[in-house]
GROMACS .gro file of C-alpha atoms in nm:
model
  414
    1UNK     CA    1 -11.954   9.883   1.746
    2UNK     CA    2 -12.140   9.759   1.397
    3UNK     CA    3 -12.250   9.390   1.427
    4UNK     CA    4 -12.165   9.221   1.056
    5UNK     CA    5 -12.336   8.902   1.154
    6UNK     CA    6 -12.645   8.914   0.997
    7UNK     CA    7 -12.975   8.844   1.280
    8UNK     CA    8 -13.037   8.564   1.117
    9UNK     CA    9 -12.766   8.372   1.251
   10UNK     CA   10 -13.013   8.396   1.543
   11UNK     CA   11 -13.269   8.132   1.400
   12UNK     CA   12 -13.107   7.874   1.573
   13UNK     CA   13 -13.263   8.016   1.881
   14UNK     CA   14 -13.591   7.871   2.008
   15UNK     CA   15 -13.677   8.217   2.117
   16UNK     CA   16 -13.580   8.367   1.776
   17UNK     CA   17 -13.875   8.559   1.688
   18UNK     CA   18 -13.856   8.424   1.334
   19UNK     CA   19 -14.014   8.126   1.440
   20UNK     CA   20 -14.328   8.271   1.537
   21UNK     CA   21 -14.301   8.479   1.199
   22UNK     CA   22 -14.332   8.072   1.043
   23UNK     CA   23 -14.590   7.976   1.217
   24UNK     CA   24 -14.825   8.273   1.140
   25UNK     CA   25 -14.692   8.167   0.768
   26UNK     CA   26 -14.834   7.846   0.790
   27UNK     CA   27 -15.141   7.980   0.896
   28UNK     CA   28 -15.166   8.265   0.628
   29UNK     CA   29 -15.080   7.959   0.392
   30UNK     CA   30 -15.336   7.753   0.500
   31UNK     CA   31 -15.581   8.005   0.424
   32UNK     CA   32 -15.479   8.148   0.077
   33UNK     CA   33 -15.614   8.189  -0.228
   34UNK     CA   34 -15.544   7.829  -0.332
   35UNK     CA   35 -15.705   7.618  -0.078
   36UNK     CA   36 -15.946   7.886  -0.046
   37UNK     CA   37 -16.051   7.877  -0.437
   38UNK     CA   38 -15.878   7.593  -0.619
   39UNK     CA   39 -15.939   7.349  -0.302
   40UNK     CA   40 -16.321   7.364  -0.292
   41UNK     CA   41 -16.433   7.466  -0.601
   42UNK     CA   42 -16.451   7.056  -0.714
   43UNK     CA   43 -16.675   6.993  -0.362
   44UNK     CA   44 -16.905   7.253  -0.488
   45UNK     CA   45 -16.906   7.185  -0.875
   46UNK     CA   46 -17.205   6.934  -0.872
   47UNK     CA   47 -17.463   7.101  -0.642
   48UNK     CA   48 -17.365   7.426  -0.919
   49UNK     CA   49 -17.423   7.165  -1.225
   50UNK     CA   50 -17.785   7.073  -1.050
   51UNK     CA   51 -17.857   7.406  -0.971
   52UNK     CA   52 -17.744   7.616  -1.254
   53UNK     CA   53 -17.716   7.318  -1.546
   54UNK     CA   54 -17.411   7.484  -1.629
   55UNK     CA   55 -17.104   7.239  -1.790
   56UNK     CA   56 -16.766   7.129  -1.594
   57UNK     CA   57 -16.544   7.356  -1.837
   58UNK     CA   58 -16.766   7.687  -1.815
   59UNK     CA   59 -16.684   7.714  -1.396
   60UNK     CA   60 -16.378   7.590  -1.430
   61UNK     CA   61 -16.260   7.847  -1.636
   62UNK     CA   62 -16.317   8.098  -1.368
   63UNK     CA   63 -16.025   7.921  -1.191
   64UNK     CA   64 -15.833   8.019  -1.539
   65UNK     CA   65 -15.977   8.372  -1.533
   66UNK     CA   66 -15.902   8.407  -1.094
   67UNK     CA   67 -15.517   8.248  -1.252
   68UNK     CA   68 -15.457   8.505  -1.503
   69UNK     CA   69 -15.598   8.787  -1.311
   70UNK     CA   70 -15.304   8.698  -1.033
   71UNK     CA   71 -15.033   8.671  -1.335
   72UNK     CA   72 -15.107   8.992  -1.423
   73UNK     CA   73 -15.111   9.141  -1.090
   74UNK     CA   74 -14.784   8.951  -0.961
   75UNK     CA   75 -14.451   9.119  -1.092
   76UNK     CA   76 -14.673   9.462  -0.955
   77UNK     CA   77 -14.702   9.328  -0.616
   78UNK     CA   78 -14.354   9.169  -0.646
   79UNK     CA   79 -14.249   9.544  -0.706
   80UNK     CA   80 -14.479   9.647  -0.394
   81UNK     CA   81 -14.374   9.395  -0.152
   82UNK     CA   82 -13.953   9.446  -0.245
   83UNK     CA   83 -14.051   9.818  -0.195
   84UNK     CA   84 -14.306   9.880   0.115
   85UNK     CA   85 -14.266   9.509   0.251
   86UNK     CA   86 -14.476   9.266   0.328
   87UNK     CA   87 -14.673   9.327   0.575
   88UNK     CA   88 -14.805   9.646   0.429
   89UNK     CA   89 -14.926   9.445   0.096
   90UNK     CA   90 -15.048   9.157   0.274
   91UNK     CA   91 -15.332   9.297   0.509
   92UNK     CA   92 -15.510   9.415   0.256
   93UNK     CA   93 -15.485   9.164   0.039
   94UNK     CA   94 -15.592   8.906   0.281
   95UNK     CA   95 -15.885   9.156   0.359
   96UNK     CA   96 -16.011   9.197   0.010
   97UNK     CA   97 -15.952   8.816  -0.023
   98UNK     CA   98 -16.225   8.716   0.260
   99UNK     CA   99 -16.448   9.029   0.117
  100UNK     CA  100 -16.469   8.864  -0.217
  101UNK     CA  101 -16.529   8.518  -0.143
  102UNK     CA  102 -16.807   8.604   0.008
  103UNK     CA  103 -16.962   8.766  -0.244
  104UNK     CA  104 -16.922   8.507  -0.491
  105UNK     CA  105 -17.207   8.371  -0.404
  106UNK     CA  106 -17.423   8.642  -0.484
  107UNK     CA  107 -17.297   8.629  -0.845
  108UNK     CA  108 -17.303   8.306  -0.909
  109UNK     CA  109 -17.713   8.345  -1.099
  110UNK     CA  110 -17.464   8.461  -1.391
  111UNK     CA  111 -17.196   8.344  -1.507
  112UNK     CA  112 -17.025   8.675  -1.638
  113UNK     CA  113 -17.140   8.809  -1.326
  114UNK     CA  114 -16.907   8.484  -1.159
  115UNK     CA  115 -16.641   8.525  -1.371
  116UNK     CA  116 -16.594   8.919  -1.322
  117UNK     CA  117 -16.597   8.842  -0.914
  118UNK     CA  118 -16.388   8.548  -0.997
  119UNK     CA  119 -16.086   8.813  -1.189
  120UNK     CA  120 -16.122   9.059  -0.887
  121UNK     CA  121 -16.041   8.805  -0.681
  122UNK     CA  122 -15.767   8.722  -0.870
  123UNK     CA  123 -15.604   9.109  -0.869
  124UNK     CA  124 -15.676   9.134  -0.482
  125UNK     CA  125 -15.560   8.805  -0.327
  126UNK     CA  126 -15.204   8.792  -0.526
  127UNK     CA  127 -15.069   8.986  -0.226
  128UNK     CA  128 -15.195   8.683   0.001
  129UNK     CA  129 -15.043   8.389  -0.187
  130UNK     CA  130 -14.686   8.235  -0.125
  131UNK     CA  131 -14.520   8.518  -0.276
  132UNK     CA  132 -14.526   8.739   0.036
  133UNK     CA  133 -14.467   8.444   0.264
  134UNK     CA  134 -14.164   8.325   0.091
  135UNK     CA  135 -13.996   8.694   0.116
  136UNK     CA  136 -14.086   8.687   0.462
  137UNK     CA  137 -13.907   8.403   0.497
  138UNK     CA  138 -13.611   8.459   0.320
  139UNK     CA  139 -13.511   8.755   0.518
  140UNK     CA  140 -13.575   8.567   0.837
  141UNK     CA  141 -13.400   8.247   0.768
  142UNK     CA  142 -13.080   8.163   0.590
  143UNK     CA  143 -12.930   7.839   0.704
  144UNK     CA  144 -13.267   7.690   0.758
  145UNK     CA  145 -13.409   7.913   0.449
  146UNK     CA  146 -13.544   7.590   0.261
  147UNK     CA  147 -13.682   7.392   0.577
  148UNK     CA  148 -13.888   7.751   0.690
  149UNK     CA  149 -14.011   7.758   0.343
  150UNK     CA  150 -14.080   7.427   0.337
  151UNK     CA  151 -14.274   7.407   0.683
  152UNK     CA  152 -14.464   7.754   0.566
  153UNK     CA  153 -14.564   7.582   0.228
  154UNK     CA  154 -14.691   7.278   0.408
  155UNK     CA  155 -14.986   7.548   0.547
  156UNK     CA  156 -15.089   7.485   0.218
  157UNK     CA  157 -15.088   7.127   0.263
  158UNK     CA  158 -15.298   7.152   0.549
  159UNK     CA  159 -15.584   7.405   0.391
  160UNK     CA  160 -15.614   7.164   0.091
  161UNK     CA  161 -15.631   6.891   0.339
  162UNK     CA  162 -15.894   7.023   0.540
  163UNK     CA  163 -16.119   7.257   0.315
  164UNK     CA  164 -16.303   7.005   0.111
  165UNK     CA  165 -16.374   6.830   0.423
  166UNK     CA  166 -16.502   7.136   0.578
  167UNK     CA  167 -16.705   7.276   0.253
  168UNK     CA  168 -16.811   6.900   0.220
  169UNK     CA  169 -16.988   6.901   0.622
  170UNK     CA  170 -17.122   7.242   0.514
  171UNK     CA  171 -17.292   7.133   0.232
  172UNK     CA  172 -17.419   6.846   0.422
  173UNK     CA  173 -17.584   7.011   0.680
  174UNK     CA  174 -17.657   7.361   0.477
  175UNK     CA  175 -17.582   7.446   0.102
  176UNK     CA  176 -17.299   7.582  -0.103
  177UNK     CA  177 -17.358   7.963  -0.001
  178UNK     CA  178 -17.293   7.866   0.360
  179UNK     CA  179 -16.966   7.719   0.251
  180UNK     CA  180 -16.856   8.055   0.064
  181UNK     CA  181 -16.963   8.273   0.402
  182UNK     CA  182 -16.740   7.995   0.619
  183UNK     CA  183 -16.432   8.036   0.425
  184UNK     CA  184 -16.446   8.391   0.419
  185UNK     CA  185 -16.568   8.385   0.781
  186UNK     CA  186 -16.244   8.179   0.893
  187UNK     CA  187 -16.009   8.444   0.698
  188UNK     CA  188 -16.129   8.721   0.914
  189UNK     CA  189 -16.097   8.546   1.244
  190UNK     CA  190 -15.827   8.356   1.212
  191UNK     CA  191 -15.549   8.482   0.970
  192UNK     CA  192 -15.610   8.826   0.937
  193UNK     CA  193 -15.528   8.914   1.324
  194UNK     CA  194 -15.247   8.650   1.316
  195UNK     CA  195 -15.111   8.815   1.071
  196UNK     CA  196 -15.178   9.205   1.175
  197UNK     CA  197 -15.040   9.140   1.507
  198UNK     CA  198 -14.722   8.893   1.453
  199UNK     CA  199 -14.550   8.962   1.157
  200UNK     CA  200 -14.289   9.171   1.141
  201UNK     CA  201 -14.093   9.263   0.777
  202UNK     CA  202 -13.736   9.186   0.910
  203UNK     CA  203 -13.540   9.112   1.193
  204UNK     CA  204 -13.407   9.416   1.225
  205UNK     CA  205 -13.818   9.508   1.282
  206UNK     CA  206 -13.779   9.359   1.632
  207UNK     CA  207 -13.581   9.346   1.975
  208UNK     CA  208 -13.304   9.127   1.802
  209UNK     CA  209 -12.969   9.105   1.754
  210UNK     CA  210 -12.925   9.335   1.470
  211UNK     CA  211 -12.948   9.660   1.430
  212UNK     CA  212 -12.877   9.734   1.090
  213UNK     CA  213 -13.021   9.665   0.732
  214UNK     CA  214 -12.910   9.459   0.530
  215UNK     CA  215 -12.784   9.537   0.232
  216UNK     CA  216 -12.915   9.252  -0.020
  217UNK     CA  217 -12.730   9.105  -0.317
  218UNK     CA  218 -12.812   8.927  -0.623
  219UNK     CA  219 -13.016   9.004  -0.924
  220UNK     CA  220 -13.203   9.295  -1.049
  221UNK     CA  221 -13.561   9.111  -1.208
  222UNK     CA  222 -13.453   9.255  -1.579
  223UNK     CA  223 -13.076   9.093  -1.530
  224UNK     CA  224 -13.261   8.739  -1.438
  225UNK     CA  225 -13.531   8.695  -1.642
  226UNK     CA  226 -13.273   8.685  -1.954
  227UNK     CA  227 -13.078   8.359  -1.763
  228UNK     CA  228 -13.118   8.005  -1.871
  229UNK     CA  229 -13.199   7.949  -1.538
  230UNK     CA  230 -13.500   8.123  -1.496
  231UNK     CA  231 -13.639   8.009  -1.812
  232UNK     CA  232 -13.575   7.631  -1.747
  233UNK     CA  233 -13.738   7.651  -1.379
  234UNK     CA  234 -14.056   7.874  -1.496
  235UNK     CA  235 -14.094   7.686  -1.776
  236UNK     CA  236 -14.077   7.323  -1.581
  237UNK     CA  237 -14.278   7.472  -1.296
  238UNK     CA  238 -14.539   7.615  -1.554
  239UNK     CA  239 -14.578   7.238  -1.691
  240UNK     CA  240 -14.626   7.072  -1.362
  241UNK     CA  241 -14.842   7.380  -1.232
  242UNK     CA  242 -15.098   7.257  -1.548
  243UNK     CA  243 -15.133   6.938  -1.445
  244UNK     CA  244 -15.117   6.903  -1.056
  245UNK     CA  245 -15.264   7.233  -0.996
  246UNK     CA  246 -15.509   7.200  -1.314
  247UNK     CA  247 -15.607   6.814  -1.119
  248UNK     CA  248 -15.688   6.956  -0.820
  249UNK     CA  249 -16.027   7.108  -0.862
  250UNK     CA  250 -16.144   6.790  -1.106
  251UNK     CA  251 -16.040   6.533  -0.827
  252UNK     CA  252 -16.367   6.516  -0.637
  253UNK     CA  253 -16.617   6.476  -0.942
  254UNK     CA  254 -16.356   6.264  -1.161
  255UNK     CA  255 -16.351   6.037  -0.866
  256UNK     CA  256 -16.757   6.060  -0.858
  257UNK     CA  257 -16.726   5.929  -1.209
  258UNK     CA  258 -16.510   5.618  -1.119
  259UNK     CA  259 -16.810   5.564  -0.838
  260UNK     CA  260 -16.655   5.663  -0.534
  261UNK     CA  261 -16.939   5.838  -0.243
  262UNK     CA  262 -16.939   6.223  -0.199
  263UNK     CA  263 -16.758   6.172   0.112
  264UNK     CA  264 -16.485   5.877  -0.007
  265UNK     CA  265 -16.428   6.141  -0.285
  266UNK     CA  266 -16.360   6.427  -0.067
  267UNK     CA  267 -16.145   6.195   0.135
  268UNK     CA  268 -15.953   6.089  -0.134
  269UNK     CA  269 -15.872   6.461  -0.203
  270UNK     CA  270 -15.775   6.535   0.178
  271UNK     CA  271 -15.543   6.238   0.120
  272UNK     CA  272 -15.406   6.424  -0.137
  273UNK     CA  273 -15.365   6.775   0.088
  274UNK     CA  274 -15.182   6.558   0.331
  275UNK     CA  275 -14.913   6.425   0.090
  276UNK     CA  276 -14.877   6.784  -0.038
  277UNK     CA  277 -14.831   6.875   0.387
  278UNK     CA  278 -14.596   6.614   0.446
  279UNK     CA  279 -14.434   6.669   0.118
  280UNK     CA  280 -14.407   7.016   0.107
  281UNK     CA  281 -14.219   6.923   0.453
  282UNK     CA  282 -14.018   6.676   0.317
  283UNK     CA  283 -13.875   6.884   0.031
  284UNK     CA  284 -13.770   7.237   0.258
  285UNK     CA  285 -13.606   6.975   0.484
  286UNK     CA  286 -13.408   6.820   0.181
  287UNK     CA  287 -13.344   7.153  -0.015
  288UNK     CA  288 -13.116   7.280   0.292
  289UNK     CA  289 -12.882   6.963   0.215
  290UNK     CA  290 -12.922   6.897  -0.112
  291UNK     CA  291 -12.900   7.068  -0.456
  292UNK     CA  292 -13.264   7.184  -0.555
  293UNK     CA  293 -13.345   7.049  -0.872
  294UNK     CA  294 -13.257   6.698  -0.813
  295UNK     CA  295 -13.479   6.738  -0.539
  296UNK     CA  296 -13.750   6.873  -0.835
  297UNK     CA  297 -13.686   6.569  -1.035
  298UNK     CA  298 -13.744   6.284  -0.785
  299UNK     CA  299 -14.070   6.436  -0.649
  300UNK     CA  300 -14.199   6.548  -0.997
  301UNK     CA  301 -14.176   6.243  -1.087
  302UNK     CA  302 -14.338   6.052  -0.850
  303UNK     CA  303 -14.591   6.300  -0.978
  304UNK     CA  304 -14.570   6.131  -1.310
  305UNK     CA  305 -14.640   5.760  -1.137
  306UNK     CA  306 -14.891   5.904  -0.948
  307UNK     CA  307 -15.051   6.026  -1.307
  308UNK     CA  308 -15.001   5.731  -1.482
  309UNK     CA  309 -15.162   5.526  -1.174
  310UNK     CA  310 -15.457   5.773  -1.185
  311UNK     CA  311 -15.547   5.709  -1.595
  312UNK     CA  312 -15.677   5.381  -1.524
  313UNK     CA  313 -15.678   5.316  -1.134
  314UNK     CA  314 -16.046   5.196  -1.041
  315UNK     CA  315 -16.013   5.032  -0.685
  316UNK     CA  316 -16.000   5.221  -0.361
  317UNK     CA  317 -15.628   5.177  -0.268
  318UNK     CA  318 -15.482   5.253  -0.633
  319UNK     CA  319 -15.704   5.549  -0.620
  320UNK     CA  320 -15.576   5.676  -0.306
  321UNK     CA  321 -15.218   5.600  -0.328
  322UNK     CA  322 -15.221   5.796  -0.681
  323UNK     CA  323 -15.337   6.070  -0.548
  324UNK     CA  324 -15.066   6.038  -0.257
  325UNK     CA  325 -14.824   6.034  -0.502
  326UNK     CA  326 -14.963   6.339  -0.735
  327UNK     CA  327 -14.982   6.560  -0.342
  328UNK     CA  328 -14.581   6.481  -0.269
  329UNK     CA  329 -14.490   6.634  -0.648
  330UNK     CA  330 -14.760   6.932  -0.572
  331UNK     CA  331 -14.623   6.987  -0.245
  332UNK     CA  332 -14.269   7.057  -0.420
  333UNK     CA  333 -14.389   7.312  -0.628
  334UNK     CA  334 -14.429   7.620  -0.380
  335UNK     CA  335 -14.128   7.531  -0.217
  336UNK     CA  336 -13.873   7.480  -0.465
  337UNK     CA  337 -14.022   7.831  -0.626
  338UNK     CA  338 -13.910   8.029  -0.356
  339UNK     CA  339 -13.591   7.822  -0.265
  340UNK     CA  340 -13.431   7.841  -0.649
  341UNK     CA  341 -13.518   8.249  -0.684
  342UNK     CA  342 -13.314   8.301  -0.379
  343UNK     CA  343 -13.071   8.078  -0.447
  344UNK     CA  344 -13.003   8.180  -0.815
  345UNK     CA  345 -13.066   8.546  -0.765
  346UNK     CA  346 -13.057   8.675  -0.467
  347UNK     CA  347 -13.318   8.885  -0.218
  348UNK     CA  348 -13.210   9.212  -0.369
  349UNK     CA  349 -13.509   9.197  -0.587
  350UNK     CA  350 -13.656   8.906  -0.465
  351UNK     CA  351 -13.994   8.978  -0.468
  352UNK     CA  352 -14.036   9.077  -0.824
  353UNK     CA  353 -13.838   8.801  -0.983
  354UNK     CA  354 -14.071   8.539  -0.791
  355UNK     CA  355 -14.358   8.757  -0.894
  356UNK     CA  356 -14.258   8.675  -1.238
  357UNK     CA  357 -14.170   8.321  -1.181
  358UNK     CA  358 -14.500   8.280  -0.974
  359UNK     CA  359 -14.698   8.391  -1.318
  360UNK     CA  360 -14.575   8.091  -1.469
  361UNK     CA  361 -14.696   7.915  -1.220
  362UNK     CA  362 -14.989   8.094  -1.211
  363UNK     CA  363 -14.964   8.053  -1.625
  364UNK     CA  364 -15.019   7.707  -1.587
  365UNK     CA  365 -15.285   7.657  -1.317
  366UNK     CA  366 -15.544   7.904  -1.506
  367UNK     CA  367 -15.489   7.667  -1.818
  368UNK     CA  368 -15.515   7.331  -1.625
  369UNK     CA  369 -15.867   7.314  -1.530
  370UNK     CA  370 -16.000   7.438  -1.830
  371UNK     CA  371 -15.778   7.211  -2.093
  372UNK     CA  372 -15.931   6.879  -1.785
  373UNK     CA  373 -16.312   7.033  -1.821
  374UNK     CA  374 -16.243   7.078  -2.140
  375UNK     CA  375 -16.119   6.679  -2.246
  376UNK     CA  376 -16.381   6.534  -1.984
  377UNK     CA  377 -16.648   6.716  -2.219
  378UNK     CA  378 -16.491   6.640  -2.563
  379UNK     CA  379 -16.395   6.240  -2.433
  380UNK     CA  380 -16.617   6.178  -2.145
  381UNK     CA  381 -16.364   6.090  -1.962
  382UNK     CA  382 -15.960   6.192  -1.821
  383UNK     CA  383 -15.827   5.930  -1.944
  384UNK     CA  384 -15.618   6.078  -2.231
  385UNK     CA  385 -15.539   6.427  -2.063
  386UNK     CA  386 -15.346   6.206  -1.758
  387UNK     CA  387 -15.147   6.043  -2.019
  388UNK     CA  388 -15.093   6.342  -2.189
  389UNK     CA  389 -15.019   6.479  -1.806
  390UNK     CA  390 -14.768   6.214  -1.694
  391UNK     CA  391 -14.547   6.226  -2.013
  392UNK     CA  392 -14.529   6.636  -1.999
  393UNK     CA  393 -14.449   6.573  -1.662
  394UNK     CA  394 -14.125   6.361  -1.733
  395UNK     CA  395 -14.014   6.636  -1.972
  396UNK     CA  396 -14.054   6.894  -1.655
  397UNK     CA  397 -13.783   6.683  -1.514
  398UNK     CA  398 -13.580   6.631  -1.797
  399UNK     CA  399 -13.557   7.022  -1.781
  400UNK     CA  400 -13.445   7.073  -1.382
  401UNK     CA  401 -13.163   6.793  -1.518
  402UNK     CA  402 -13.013   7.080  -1.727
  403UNK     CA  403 -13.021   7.392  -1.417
  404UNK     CA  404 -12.659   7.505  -1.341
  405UNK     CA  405 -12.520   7.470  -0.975
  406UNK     CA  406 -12.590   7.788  -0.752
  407UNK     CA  407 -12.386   8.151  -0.832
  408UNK     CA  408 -12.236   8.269  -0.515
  409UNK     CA  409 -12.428   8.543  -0.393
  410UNK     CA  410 -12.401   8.680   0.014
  411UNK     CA  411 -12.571   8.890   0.223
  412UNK     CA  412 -12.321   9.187   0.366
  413UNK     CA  413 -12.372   9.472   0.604
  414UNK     CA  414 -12.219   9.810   0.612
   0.00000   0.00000   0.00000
């Protein structure tokens, strides 16, 4: 007889095997592109400027060239992933990934030489960010769809907690190239076989319940991208993606400006990957009873406080508990892309509508650290940028405030 229930009424199972599908997640998250390259890239920008003389907006801008390289590789690995599945886009990706960080340093004597690396990267590691995760976990996990995504997304959390600490103990006992072979080092031994050997593409991949696919509703990518809906999420994710994501690589030297030691300034910026783990936590928890974009607005604009805190905070504890503030809206980002595609639109071509929405995201993040480098150089200081950055992110909120409620859209068997 042909089960209807989906498997994934399953998950409430401790031995559901979707719960070892999240916690491979949260390690593929941890090490991804973002922690990997936006994460460390502050902890190494001095010892560059001293080696190479080279200004704050000229390296950052191969975060913007890495960004746009990904944009223009993710609706073609959206199509990939909703076509082949997962798993069979992310091993390589997560393979070229650790091959091409470390090469970087062997191109770093030139900075077209950087840059070029820095755009390959880009291309190969799309398949390794949050875009294949989030799939993953959307076929998996239904009733606890938002708290999966949430507890995967906190992976990233944790790597942007942990990396600048780790590159900074490199650096102290070796030099910036041995940081580059670490990071790649740890993606080969630790994610890569994790990944290979765990994840499976559905339920229906394993010894479970079901034994049929599903067929998915919702959205074909051409029928969502002309919504309201999309446009008001990708455009308020793009905004906050500028500024939190665009922060991230400039907190480490713009706290070296304001005095703080090498290692107080990393610290701060761990402080920062732990509210973005327990917020990224926080939000999947709240999504699953609550309706999404409200959840965007309060966190994005804690954000905001946490911006305007930042534009003149001096002593230790202001410092820190700005940045606090800035890692709970970052940690709502990943999350609540992921949550309101499958929400809105359904899995049917899940994968290639978050593409999209993810190069918005990805949109904004290129810009950020290059617009920051470029103010610090043109003002000698952040000052006006976090202004700018706090008001643009109360407009981001203003526009989750106008999102419709949720379509219906279901999952059905035949």
């Amino acid at each position: 007889m042909k089960n209807t229930q989906l498997s994934i009424e399953n998950e409430n199972s401790k031995s559901y095997f979707g719960w070892k599908v999240l916690f491979v997640s949260v390690v593929g998250m941890m090490f991804s592109p973002g922690p990997l390259i936006f994460g460390t890239l502050g902890v190494v920008l001095l010892p560059l400027q001293q080696e190479y003389n080279w200004g704050r907006s000229e390296l950052m801008l191969s975060l913007t060239i890495f960004t746009f390289a990904s944009i223009l590789a993710a609706p073609f690995i959206g199509r990939l992933i909703d076509r082949f599945g997962v798993k069979k886009v992310l091993i390589p990706s997560v393979v070229l990934m650790g091959l091409t960080i470390a090469v970087i340093p062997f191109s770093l004597h030139s900075l077209k030489l950087f840059y070029c690396i820095s755009f390959i990267t880009g291309i190969v590691s799309t398949g390794a960010q949050s875009i294949a995760y989030i799939r993953l976990l959307s076929s998996w996990f239904n009733k606890r769809r938002g708290l999966s995504i949430g507890i995967a997304a906190s992976g990233l959390g944790l790597g942007y907690m942990v990396m600048p600490i780790l590159v900074q103990t490199v650096l102290d006992i070796a030099d910036w190239r041995s940081a580059y072979y670490a990071l790649a080092m740890l993606v080969m031994i630790i994610s890569l076989p994790l990944i290979s050997f765990v994840i499976r593409n559905e339920p229906n991949n394993v010894d479970t319940i079901a034994t049929e696919k599903p067929i998915l509703s919702g959205l074909l990518a051409s029928e969502a991208i002309k919504t309201r809906n999309f446009w008001l999420m990708c455009t308020a994710i793009t905004i906050m993606s500028m500024f939190l994501t665009g922060l991230l690589p400039h907190i480490v030297p713009l706290l070296k400006d304001r005095q703080l030691t090498a290692t107080l300034a990393a610290t701060a910026a761990s402080v920062m990957g732990l509210a973005t783990f327990v917020g990224r936590i926080v939000v999947g928890y709240l999504l699953d009873r609550f309706f999404a974009p409200y959840i965007a607005i309060f966190f994005f604009s804690l954000a905001a406080l946490g911006l305007g805190i930042l534009v003149d905070a001096s002593s230790t504890i202001w410092i820190f508990l700005s940045v606090f503030l800035i890692g709970l809206g970052f940690g709502a980002e990943s999350d609540l892309i992921g949550y309101l595609v499958g929400r809105y639109f359904g899995l049917k071509s899940f994968a290639q509508i978050y593409g999209y929405a993810l190069a918005g995201f990805l949109l904004g993040a290129g810009i950020g650290p290059y617009l920051l480098g470029l103010s610090y150089e043109y003002w000698g200081s952040y000052q006006y940028v976090l202004t700018f950055a706090c008001i643009m992110s109360v407009f981001s909120c203003v526009l989750f405030y106008f999102m419709t409620p949720y379509p219906r859209l279901s999952e059905v068997k035949t």
